[in-house]
């Protein structure tokens, strides 16, 4: 755990115009000045990336896309590629978010292609996995996580110089106010780490950060971060207000 730098990531989803995103990012930057030992990431909409990148320049805050296409260019109307993200100022990209899987036909196969393309571009992929409420109730949580981790990473040889971040986001906890308990999250994270070890080897799996996502707030971040295999958070709603996002980033002070 000590060797994994915590990451607190804000997924702004389809919120904030570029102008609003730039202002909010600047506030986050000011509010977390001096915080050490935490990687902070902000994922605005595609069109918000340049404004956010400009606002946080020099602060170490990581700027991410929320999705990307796996081809570098081509006739794919409405899509954005890894080189485009990088040129706009992103160094990281969220891949396979459950909202992409649920509403836009994302599959383990497209996640796999995107993770590959992100790594090839030198972007840090944040690969999202997580079970639905039905799957959890049917006792299939581990089976689903195994399939998503193995499918997303199939045929990819991971190396220490091109790391990956995994985000565990149980679908039933996203935007619902229902957070997984720290024990439930820890259990899933430990399972994911075991699966990662079988795919990429123990040492890389131990170095891989696994973030928890789903109704993370200033009031529950500390107890989640206290768990051995929880290395950070992917925050939706509570990242939209710079003050609450900054309180989450300052989890050690809670
Ligand atoms: P909420 O924090 O709003 O539940 O969203 C979680 C999420 O989907 C982050 O990617």
mmCIF file of C-alpha atoms and ligand atoms in Angstrom:
data_model
loop_
_atom_site.group_PDB
_atom_site.id
_atom_site.type_symbol
_atom_site.label_atom_id
_atom_site.label_comp_id
_atom_site.label_asym_id
_atom_site.label_seq_id
_atom_site.Cartn_x
_atom_site.Cartn_y
_atom_site.Cartn_z
ATOM 1 C CA UNK A 1 0.000 0.000 0.000
ATOM 2 C CA UNK A 2 2.786 2.390 0.958
ATOM 3 C CA UNK A 3 4.227 2.203 -2.515
ATOM 4 C CA UNK A 4 0.956 3.170 -4.184
ATOM 5 C CA UNK A 5 0.378 6.930 -4.294
ATOM 6 C CA UNK A 6 -3.325 7.560 -3.664
ATOM 7 C CA UNK A 7 -5.282 9.065 -6.530
ATOM 8 C CA UNK A 8 -8.410 11.166 -6.094
ATOM 9 C CA UNK A 9 -10.135 11.643 -9.426
ATOM 10 C CA UNK A 10 -13.101 13.832 -10.327
ATOM 11 C CA UNK A 11 -15.297 12.634 -13.155
ATOM 12 C CA UNK A 12 -17.331 15.652 -14.183
ATOM 13 C CA UNK A 13 -19.441 13.588 -16.613
ATOM 14 C CA UNK A 14 -21.685 15.823 -18.801
ATOM 15 C CA UNK A 15 -21.488 18.811 -16.480
ATOM 16 C CA UNK A 16 -19.888 22.256 -16.827
ATOM 17 C CA UNK A 17 -19.286 24.295 -19.950
ATOM 18 C CA UNK A 18 -15.614 24.835 -20.858
ATOM 19 C CA UNK A 19 -15.733 28.219 -19.149
ATOM 20 C CA UNK A 20 -17.270 26.772 -15.975
ATOM 21 C CA UNK A 21 -14.819 23.873 -16.037
ATOM 22 C CA UNK A 22 -11.837 26.221 -16.229
ATOM 23 C CA UNK A 23 -13.095 28.281 -13.283
ATOM 24 C CA UNK A 24 -13.805 25.176 -11.167
ATOM 25 C CA UNK A 25 -10.417 23.638 -11.991
ATOM 26 C CA UNK A 26 -8.662 26.838 -10.960
ATOM 27 C CA UNK A 27 -10.532 26.722 -7.624
ATOM 28 C CA UNK A 28 -9.582 23.091 -7.066
ATOM 29 C CA UNK A 29 -5.973 23.984 -7.797
ATOM 30 C CA UNK A 30 -6.051 26.824 -5.238
ATOM 31 C CA UNK A 31 -7.823 24.719 -2.600
ATOM 32 C CA UNK A 32 -5.386 21.800 -2.753
ATOM 33 C CA UNK A 33 -2.187 23.801 -3.001
ATOM 34 C CA UNK A 34 0.400 22.245 -0.706
ATOM 35 C CA UNK A 35 -1.306 18.841 -0.446
ATOM 36 C CA UNK A 36 1.357 16.208 -0.924
ATOM 37 C CA UNK A 37 1.309 12.497 -1.577
ATOM 38 C CA UNK A 38 -1.954 12.452 -3.527
ATOM 39 C CA UNK A 39 -2.380 12.417 -7.288
ATOM 40 C CA UNK A 40 -5.336 14.593 -8.237
ATOM 41 C CA UNK A 41 -7.132 14.037 -11.514
ATOM 42 C CA UNK A 42 -9.937 15.959 -13.210
ATOM 43 C CA UNK A 43 -11.904 14.561 -16.158
ATOM 44 C CA UNK A 44 -13.979 17.331 -17.771
ATOM 45 C CA UNK A 45 -15.968 16.946 -20.985
ATOM 46 C CA UNK A 46 -13.858 16.720 -24.149
ATOM 47 C CA UNK A 47 -14.447 20.384 -24.977
ATOM 48 C CA UNK A 48 -13.487 21.389 -21.431
ATOM 49 C CA UNK A 49 -10.046 19.759 -21.579
ATOM 50 C CA UNK A 50 -8.057 22.743 -22.949
ATOM 51 C CA UNK A 51 -9.568 25.154 -20.395
ATOM 52 C CA UNK A 52 -8.927 22.777 -17.499
ATOM 53 C CA UNK A 53 -5.402 22.004 -18.713
ATOM 54 C CA UNK A 54 -4.659 25.728 -18.878
ATOM 55 C CA UNK A 55 -6.154 26.354 -15.428
ATOM 56 C CA UNK A 56 -4.136 23.642 -13.676
ATOM 57 C CA UNK A 57 -0.872 24.096 -15.606
ATOM 58 C CA UNK A 58 2.150 23.695 -13.346
ATOM 59 C CA UNK A 59 0.135 22.285 -10.420
ATOM 60 C CA UNK A 60 0.644 18.581 -11.073
ATOM 61 C CA UNK A 61 -3.123 18.041 -11.383
ATOM 62 C CA UNK A 62 -3.749 15.399 -14.023
ATOM 63 C CA UNK A 63 -6.263 16.127 -16.794
ATOM 64 C CA UNK A 64 -8.199 13.210 -18.277
ATOM 65 C CA UNK A 65 -10.671 12.412 -21.012
ATOM 66 C CA UNK A 66 -13.832 10.516 -20.057
ATOM 67 C CA UNK A 67 -13.685 8.208 -23.079
ATOM 68 C CA UNK A 68 -11.854 7.832 -26.386
ATOM 69 C CA UNK A 69 -11.916 5.868 -29.636
ATOM 70 C CA UNK A 70 -9.295 3.183 -30.210
ATOM 71 C CA UNK A 71 -8.303 4.333 -33.697
ATOM 72 C CA UNK A 72 -5.952 7.319 -33.941
ATOM 73 C CA UNK A 73 -8.072 8.861 -36.705
ATOM 74 C CA UNK A 74 -10.683 7.927 -39.274
ATOM 75 C CA UNK A 75 -14.295 8.165 -40.361
ATOM 76 C CA UNK A 76 -15.880 7.850 -36.900
ATOM 77 C CA UNK A 77 -18.210 10.809 -36.629
ATOM 78 C CA UNK A 78 -18.491 12.155 -33.119
ATOM 79 C CA UNK A 79 -15.491 10.311 -31.726
ATOM 80 C CA UNK A 80 -12.235 11.578 -30.207
ATOM 81 C CA UNK A 81 -8.921 9.721 -30.414
ATOM 82 C CA UNK A 82 -5.996 9.275 -28.027
ATOM 83 C CA UNK A 83 -3.669 11.618 -29.984
ATOM 84 C CA UNK A 84 -6.424 14.262 -29.924
ATOM 85 C CA UNK A 85 -6.816 13.929 -26.160
ATOM 86 C CA UNK A 86 -3.068 14.210 -25.663
ATOM 87 C CA UNK A 87 -2.820 17.259 -27.904
ATOM 88 C CA UNK A 88 -5.694 18.938 -26.041
ATOM 89 C CA UNK A 89 -3.806 18.573 -22.748
ATOM 90 C CA UNK A 90 -4.912 15.237 -21.285
ATOM 91 C CA UNK A 91 -2.433 12.683 -19.960
ATOM 92 C CA UNK A 92 -5.010 10.215 -18.701
ATOM 93 C CA UNK A 93 -8.318 8.737 -19.875
ATOM 94 C CA UNK A 94 -11.262 6.989 -18.218
ATOM 95 C CA UNK A 95 -12.201 3.845 -20.128
ATOM 96 C CA UNK A 96 -15.262 1.603 -19.800
ATOM 97 C CA UNK A 97 -17.212 3.683 -17.313
ATOM 98 C CA UNK A 98 -20.453 1.908 -16.452
ATOM 99 C CA UNK A 99 -22.448 4.721 -18.053
ATOM 100 C CA UNK A 100 -20.612 4.016 -21.317
ATOM 101 C CA UNK A 101 -21.308 0.295 -20.901
ATOM 102 C CA UNK A 102 -24.986 0.904 -20.004
ATOM 103 C CA UNK A 103 -25.987 3.614 -22.486
ATOM 104 C CA UNK A 104 -23.439 3.525 -25.305
ATOM 105 C CA UNK A 105 -22.750 -0.118 -25.998
ATOM 106 C CA UNK A 106 -19.262 -0.311 -24.463
ATOM 107 C CA UNK A 107 -18.144 -3.936 -24.112
ATOM 108 C CA UNK A 108 -15.097 -5.673 -22.665
ATOM 109 C CA UNK A 109 -13.854 -5.934 -26.239
ATOM 110 C CA UNK A 110 -14.068 -2.175 -26.941
ATOM 111 C CA UNK A 111 -12.552 -1.508 -23.500
ATOM 112 C CA UNK A 112 -9.658 -3.775 -24.469
ATOM 113 C CA UNK A 113 -9.047 -1.897 -27.726
ATOM 114 C CA UNK A 114 -9.199 1.442 -25.946
ATOM 115 C CA UNK A 115 -6.839 0.433 -23.127
ATOM 116 C CA UNK A 116 -4.350 -0.758 -25.742
ATOM 117 C CA UNK A 117 -4.624 2.485 -27.719
ATOM 118 C CA UNK A 118 -4.334 4.631 -24.589
ATOM 119 C CA UNK A 119 -1.166 2.817 -23.468
ATOM 120 C CA UNK A 120 0.303 3.112 -26.961
ATOM 121 C CA UNK A 121 -0.308 6.864 -26.846
ATOM 122 C CA UNK A 122 1.263 7.167 -23.396
ATOM 123 C CA UNK A 123 -2.041 8.062 -21.719
ATOM 124 C CA UNK A 124 -2.744 6.589 -18.280
ATOM 125 C CA UNK A 125 -5.899 4.491 -18.625
ATOM 126 C CA UNK A 126 -8.374 4.345 -15.739
ATOM 127 C CA UNK A 127 -10.237 1.157 -16.572
ATOM 128 C CA UNK A 128 -13.634 0.926 -14.866
ATOM 129 C CA UNK A 129 -15.241 -2.300 -13.721
ATOM 130 C CA UNK A 130 -18.213 -3.052 -11.501
ATOM 131 C CA UNK A 131 -21.274 -5.212 -11.079
ATOM 132 C CA UNK A 132 -24.936 -4.231 -11.310
ATOM 133 C CA UNK A 133 -27.340 -4.643 -8.420
ATOM 134 C CA UNK A 134 -28.901 -7.696 -10.103
ATOM 135 C CA UNK A 135 -25.509 -9.299 -10.544
ATOM 136 C CA UNK A 136 -24.598 -8.665 -6.895
ATOM 137 C CA UNK A 137 -27.933 -10.039 -5.696
ATOM 138 C CA UNK A 138 -27.373 -13.145 -7.831
ATOM 139 C CA UNK A 139 -23.974 -13.700 -6.176
ATOM 140 C CA UNK A 140 -22.138 -12.962 -9.419
ATOM 141 C CA UNK A 141 -19.996 -10.018 -8.333
ATOM 142 C CA UNK A 142 -16.630 -11.785 -8.523
ATOM 143 C CA UNK A 143 -17.525 -13.520 -11.772
ATOM 144 C CA UNK A 144 -18.413 -10.176 -13.388
ATOM 145 C CA UNK A 145 -15.253 -8.489 -12.081
ATOM 146 C CA UNK A 146 -13.093 -11.380 -13.333
ATOM 147 C CA UNK A 147 -14.665 -11.166 -16.768
ATOM 148 C CA UNK A 148 -14.276 -7.394 -17.000
ATOM 149 C CA UNK A 149 -10.661 -7.373 -15.778
ATOM 150 C CA UNK A 150 -9.584 -10.300 -17.961
ATOM 151 C CA UNK A 151 -11.545 -9.049 -20.986
ATOM 152 C CA UNK A 152 -10.303 -5.487 -20.682
ATOM 153 C CA UNK A 153 -6.667 -6.574 -20.440
ATOM 154 C CA UNK A 154 -6.697 -9.550 -22.775
ATOM 155 C CA UNK A 155 -3.507 -9.890 -24.794
ATOM 156 C CA UNK A 156 -1.970 -6.727 -23.333
ATOM 157 C CA UNK A 157 1.485 -7.152 -21.797
ATOM 158 C CA UNK A 158 1.671 -4.622 -19.048
ATOM 159 C CA UNK A 159 5.032 -3.071 -18.158
ATOM 160 C CA UNK A 160 6.028 -0.985 -15.131
ATOM 161 C CA UNK A 161 6.746 2.092 -17.276
ATOM 162 C CA UNK A 162 3.187 2.162 -18.705
ATOM 163 C CA UNK A 163 0.899 1.635 -15.743
ATOM 164 C CA UNK A 164 -2.853 1.303 -15.575
ATOM 165 C CA UNK A 165 -5.342 2.367 -12.920
ATOM 166 C CA UNK A 166 -8.440 0.294 -12.227
ATOM 167 C CA UNK A 167 -11.635 1.835 -10.847
ATOM 168 C CA UNK A 168 -14.127 -0.374 -9.061
ATOM 169 C CA UNK A 169 -17.522 1.257 -9.417
ATOM 170 C CA UNK A 170 -20.448 -0.912 -8.385
ATOM 171 C CA UNK A 171 -23.257 0.270 -10.661
ATOM 172 C CA UNK A 172 -25.774 0.254 -7.810
ATOM 173 C CA UNK A 173 -23.678 2.788 -5.878
ATOM 174 C CA UNK A 174 -23.258 5.359 -8.656
ATOM 175 C CA UNK A 175 -25.247 8.536 -8.144
ATOM 176 C CA UNK A 176 -27.624 6.710 -5.816
ATOM 177 C CA UNK A 177 -26.278 7.822 -2.459
ATOM 178 C CA UNK A 178 -25.760 4.122 -1.639
ATOM 179 C CA UNK A 179 -22.055 3.702 -1.009
ATOM 180 C CA UNK A 180 -20.568 0.243 -0.773
ATOM 181 C CA UNK A 181 -19.467 -0.243 2.820
ATOM 182 C CA UNK A 182 -15.703 -0.039 3.269
ATOM 183 C CA UNK A 183 -15.715 -3.815 3.865
ATOM 184 C CA UNK A 184 -17.699 -4.511 0.690
ATOM 185 C CA UNK A 185 -15.367 -2.278 -1.314
ATOM 186 C CA UNK A 186 -12.242 -3.805 0.253
ATOM 187 C CA UNK A 187 -13.479 -7.308 -0.545
ATOM 188 C CA UNK A 188 -14.038 -6.396 -4.201
ATOM 189 C CA UNK A 189 -10.703 -4.552 -4.439
ATOM 190 C CA UNK A 190 -8.783 -7.481 -2.963
ATOM 191 C CA UNK A 191 -10.490 -9.763 -5.454
ATOM 192 C CA UNK A 192 -9.633 -7.449 -8.360
ATOM 193 C CA UNK A 193 -5.995 -7.339 -7.227
ATOM 194 C CA UNK A 194 -5.846 -11.134 -7.192
ATOM 195 C CA UNK A 195 -7.289 -11.232 -10.684
ATOM 196 C CA UNK A 196 -4.805 -8.573 -11.821
ATOM 197 C CA UNK A 197 -1.995 -10.721 -10.394
ATOM 198 C CA UNK A 198 -3.134 -13.654 -12.504
ATOM 199 C CA UNK A 199 -3.134 -11.440 -15.605
ATOM 200 C CA UNK A 200 -0.014 -9.279 -15.128
ATOM 201 C CA UNK A 201 1.920 -10.913 -12.297
ATOM 202 C CA UNK A 202 1.987 -10.168 -8.594
ATOM 203 C CA UNK A 203 4.472 -7.326 -8.579
ATOM 204 C CA UNK A 204 2.666 -5.235 -11.209
ATOM 205 C CA UNK A 205 -0.681 -6.018 -9.579
ATOM 206 C CA UNK A 206 0.686 -4.792 -6.250
ATOM 207 C CA UNK A 207 1.822 -1.580 -7.903
ATOM 208 C CA UNK A 208 -1.539 -0.982 -9.621
ATOM 209 C CA UNK A 209 -3.869 1.530 -8.009
ATOM 210 C CA UNK A 210 -7.466 0.458 -7.568
ATOM 211 C CA UNK A 211 -9.863 3.360 -7.011
ATOM 212 C CA UNK A 212 -13.321 3.063 -5.509
ATOM 213 C CA UNK A 213 -16.207 4.947 -7.128
ATOM 214 C CA UNK A 214 -19.854 5.312 -6.158
ATOM 215 C CA UNK A 215 -21.279 8.065 -3.935
ATOM 216 C CA UNK A 216 -17.905 9.034 -2.453
ATOM 217 C CA UNK A 217 -18.242 12.161 -0.303
ATOM 218 C CA UNK A 218 -16.138 14.132 2.174
ATOM 219 C CA UNK A 219 -17.910 12.206 4.952
ATOM 220 C CA UNK A 220 -17.020 8.684 3.793
ATOM 221 C CA UNK A 221 -13.641 9.040 2.058
ATOM 222 C CA UNK A 222 -11.482 8.534 5.151
ATOM 223 C CA UNK A 223 -13.020 5.192 6.098
ATOM 224 C CA UNK A 224 -12.710 3.962 2.513
ATOM 225 C CA UNK A 225 -9.072 5.080 2.260
ATOM 226 C CA UNK A 226 -8.270 3.263 5.495
ATOM 227 C CA UNK A 227 -8.691 -0.064 3.692
ATOM 228 C CA UNK A 228 -5.575 -1.822 2.421
ATOM 229 C CA UNK A 229 -6.600 -2.274 -1.190
ATOM 230 C CA UNK A 230 -8.430 1.037 -1.695
ATOM 231 C CA UNK A 231 -5.927 3.368 -3.306
ATOM 232 C CA UNK A 232 -8.134 6.308 -4.122
ATOM 233 C CA UNK A 233 -11.506 7.346 -5.427
ATOM 234 C CA UNK A 234 -13.260 8.179 -8.667
ATOM 235 C CA UNK A 235 -15.758 10.805 -7.625
ATOM 236 C CA UNK A 236 -18.785 11.973 -9.610
ATOM 237 C CA UNK A 237 -21.323 14.268 -7.946
ATOM 238 C CA UNK A 238 -19.161 15.373 -5.022
ATOM 239 C CA UNK A 239 -16.347 16.451 -7.361
ATOM 240 C CA UNK A 240 -18.506 19.088 -9.053
ATOM 241 C CA UNK A 241 -18.170 21.538 -6.162
ATOM 242 C CA UNK A 242 -14.488 22.481 -5.767
ATOM 243 C CA UNK A 243 -14.895 22.756 -1.968
ATOM 244 C CA UNK A 244 -16.250 19.234 -1.497
ATOM 245 C CA UNK A 245 -13.780 17.796 -4.019
ATOM 246 C CA UNK A 246 -10.924 19.480 -2.158
ATOM 247 C CA UNK A 247 -12.148 18.023 1.148
ATOM 248 C CA UNK A 248 -12.059 14.560 -0.429
ATOM 249 C CA UNK A 249 -8.551 15.211 -1.746
ATOM 250 C CA UNK A 250 -7.560 16.267 1.786
ATOM 251 C CA UNK A 251 -8.848 12.955 3.170
ATOM 252 C CA UNK A 252 -5.908 12.620 5.528
ATOM 253 C CA UNK A 253 -7.075 15.714 7.392
ATOM 254 C CA UNK A 254 -10.565 14.318 8.137
HETATM 255 P P1 LIG B 1 -21.072 9.462 -8.007
HETATM 256 O O1 LIG B 1 -19.887 9.853 -7.152
HETATM 257 O O2 LIG B 1 -21.914 10.636 -8.412
HETATM 258 O O3 LIG B 1 -21.846 8.332 -7.392
HETATM 259 O O4 LIG B 1 -20.458 8.911 -9.391
HETATM 260 C C1 LIG B 1 -19.476 7.954 -9.354
HETATM 261 C C2 LIG B 1 -18.911 7.812 -10.715
HETATM 262 O O5 LIG B 1 -19.553 7.287 -11.607
HETATM 263 C C3 LIG B 1 -17.564 8.334 -10.953
HETATM 264 O O6 LIG B 1 -17.080 7.910 -12.179
#
